[in-house]
Short mmCIF file of C-alpha atoms in Angstrom, two decimals:
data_model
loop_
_atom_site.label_atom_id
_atom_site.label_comp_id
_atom_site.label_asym_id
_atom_site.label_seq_id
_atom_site.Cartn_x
_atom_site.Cartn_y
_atom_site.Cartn_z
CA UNK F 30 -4.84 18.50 37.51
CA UNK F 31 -8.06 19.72 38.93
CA UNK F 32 -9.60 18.02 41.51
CA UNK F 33 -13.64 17.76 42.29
CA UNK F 34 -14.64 20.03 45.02
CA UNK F 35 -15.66 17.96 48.13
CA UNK F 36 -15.45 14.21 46.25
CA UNK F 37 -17.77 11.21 47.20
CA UNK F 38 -16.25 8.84 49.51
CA UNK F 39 -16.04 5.61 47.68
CA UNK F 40 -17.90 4.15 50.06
CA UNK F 41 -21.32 5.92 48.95
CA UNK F 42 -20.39 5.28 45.59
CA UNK F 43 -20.59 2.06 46.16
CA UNK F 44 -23.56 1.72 47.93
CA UNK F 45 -25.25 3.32 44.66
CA UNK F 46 -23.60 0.11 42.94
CA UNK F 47 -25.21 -2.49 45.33
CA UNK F 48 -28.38 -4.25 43.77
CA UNK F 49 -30.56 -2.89 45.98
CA UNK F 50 -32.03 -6.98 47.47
CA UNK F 51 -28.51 -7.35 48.41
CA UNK F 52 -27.42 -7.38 52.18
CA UNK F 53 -24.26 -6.15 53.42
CA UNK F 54 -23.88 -9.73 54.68
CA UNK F 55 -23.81 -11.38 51.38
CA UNK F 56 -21.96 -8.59 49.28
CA UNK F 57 -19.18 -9.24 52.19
CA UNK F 58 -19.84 -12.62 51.23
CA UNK F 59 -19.20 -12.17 47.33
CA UNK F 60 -16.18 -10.28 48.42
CA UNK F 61 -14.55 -12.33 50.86
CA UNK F 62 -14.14 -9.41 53.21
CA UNK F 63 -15.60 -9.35 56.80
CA UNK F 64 -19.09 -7.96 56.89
CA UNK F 65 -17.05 -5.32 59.20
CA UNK F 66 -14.95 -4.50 56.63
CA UNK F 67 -17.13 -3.90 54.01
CA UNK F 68 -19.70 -2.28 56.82
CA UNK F 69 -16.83 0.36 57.40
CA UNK F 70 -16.04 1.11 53.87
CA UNK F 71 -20.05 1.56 52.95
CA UNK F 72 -19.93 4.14 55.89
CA UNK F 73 -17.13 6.22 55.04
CA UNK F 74 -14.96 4.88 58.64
CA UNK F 75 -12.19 3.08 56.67
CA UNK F 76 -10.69 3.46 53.42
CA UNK F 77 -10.62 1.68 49.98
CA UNK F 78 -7.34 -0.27 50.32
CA UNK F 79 -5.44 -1.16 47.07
CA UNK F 80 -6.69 -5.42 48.03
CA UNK F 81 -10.58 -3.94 48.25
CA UNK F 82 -9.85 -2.05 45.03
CA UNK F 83 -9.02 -5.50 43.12
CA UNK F 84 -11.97 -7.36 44.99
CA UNK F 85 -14.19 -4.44 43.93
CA UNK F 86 -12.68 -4.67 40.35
CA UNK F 87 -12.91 -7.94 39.76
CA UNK F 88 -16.22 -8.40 41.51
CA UNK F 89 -17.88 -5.05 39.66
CA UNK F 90 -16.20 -5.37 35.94
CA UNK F 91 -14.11 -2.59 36.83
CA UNK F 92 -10.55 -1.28 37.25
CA UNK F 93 -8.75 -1.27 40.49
CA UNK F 94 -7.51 1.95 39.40
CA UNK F 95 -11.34 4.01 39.60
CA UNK F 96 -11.62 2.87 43.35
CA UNK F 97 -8.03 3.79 44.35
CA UNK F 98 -9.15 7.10 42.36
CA UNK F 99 -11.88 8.12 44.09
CA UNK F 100 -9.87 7.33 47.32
CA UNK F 101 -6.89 9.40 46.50
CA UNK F 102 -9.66 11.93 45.46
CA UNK F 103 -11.10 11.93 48.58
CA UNK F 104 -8.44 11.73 50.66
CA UNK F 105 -6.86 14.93 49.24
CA UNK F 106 -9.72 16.79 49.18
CA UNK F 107 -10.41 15.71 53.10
CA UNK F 108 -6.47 16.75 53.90
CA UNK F 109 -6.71 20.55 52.19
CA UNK F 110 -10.19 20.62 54.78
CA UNK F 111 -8.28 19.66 57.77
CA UNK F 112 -4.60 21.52 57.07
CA UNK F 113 -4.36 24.68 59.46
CA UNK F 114 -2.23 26.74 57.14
CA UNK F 115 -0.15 26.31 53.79
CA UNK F 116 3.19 25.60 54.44
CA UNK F 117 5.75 28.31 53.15
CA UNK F 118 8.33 26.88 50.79
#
């Protein structure tokens, strides 16, 4: 499997997603997250956790599976940046 060189965190993804007259506030609101929460995810600080993928699914029309996706993707990709050396086998 190939993986995209240096992947979107899902966090700027969905920021693209957000009608643009909505607040941070009130798409915490629509998600029943924290405005914290959903603050840190927009960001990049915190993650897309399998719970935010459903919210985001079910709130978005989409699958759980594309925002655990892009996380994995991202995640990966950030882990081959920070590794000091391949390990031997």
């Amino acid at each position: 499997m190939s993986r995209m060189h240096n992947p979107a965190h899902p966090g700027e993804v969905l920021r693209d997603w957000l009608p643009e007259d909505m607040t941070v506030t009130e798409a915490a609101q629509a998600l029943q997250v924290s405005r914290v929460t959903l603050s840190k995810v927009l960001n990049g600080k915190a993650g897309v956790t399998a719970g935010m993928a459903l919210r985001l699914a079910a709130w978005l029309g989409t699958s759980p599976d594309v925002w655990l996706g892009m996380q994995t993707q991202w995640d990966l990709w950030q882990a081959e940046q920070n590794s000091a050396r391949p390990l031997n086998r």
